[in-house]
mmCIF file of C-alpha atoms in Angstrom:
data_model
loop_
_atom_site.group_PDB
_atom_site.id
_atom_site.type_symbol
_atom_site.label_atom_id
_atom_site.label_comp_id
_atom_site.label_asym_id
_atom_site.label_seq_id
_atom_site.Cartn_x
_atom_site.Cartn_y
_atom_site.Cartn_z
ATOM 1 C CA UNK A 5 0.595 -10.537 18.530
ATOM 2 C CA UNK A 6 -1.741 -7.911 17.381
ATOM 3 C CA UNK A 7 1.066 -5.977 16.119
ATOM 4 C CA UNK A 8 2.135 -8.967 13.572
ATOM 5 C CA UNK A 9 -1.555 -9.224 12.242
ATOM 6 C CA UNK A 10 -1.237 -5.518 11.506
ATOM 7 C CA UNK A 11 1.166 -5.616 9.602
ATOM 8 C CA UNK A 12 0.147 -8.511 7.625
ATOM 9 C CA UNK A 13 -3.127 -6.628 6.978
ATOM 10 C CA UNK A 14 -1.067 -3.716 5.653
ATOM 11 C CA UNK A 15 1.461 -5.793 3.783
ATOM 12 C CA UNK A 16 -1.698 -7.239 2.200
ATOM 13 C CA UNK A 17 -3.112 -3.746 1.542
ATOM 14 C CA UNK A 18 0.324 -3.001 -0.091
ATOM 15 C CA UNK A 19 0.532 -5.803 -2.154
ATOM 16 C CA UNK A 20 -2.710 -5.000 -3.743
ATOM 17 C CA UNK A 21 -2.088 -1.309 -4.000
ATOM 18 C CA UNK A 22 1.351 -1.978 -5.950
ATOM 19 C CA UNK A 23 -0.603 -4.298 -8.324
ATOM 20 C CA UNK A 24 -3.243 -1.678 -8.825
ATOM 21 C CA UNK A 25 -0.263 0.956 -9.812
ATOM 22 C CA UNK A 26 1.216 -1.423 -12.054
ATOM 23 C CA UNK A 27 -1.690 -2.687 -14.110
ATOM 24 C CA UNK A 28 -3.903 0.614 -14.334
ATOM 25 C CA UNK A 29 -3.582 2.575 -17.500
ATOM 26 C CA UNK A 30 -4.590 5.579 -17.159
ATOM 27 C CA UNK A 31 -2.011 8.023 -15.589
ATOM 28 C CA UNK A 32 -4.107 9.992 -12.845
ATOM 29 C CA UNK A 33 -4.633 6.367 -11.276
ATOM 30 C CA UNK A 34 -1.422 5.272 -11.249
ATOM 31 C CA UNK A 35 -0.629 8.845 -9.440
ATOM 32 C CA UNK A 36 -2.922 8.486 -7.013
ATOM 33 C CA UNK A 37 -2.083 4.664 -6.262
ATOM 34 C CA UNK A 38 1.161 6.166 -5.710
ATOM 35 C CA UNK A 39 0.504 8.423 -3.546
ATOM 36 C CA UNK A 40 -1.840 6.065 -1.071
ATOM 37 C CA UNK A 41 1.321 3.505 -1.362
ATOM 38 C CA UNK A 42 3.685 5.396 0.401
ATOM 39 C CA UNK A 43 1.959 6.087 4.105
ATOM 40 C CA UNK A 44 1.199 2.530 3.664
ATOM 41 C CA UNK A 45 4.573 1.181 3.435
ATOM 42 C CA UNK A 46 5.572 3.509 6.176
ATOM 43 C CA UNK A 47 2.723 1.786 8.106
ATOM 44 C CA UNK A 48 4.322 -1.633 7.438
ATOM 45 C CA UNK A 49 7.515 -0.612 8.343
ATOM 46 C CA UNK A 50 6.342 1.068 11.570
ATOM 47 C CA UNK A 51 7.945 4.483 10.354
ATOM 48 C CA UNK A 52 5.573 7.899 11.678
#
């Protein structure tokens, strides 16, 4: 059970990080929203 809240919390974090990368303009941001958005996903998919 705790498990599926987990990864709701992280799916949530991931949604919100992917519409962060999409709507920021300036470059560096989008980078760096990148580059938080991929442990995440791995997170979500229970991938270490």
């Amino acid at each position: 059970m705790i498990t599926i809240i987990y990864r709701l919390i992280v799916v949530m974090v991931v949604a919100l990080i992917g519409w962060n990368l999409f709507t920021e303009k300036k470059l560096t941001n989008q980078i760096n929203a990148a580059m938080v958005l991929i442990p995440m996903v791995m997170r979500a998919l229970m991938i270490k």
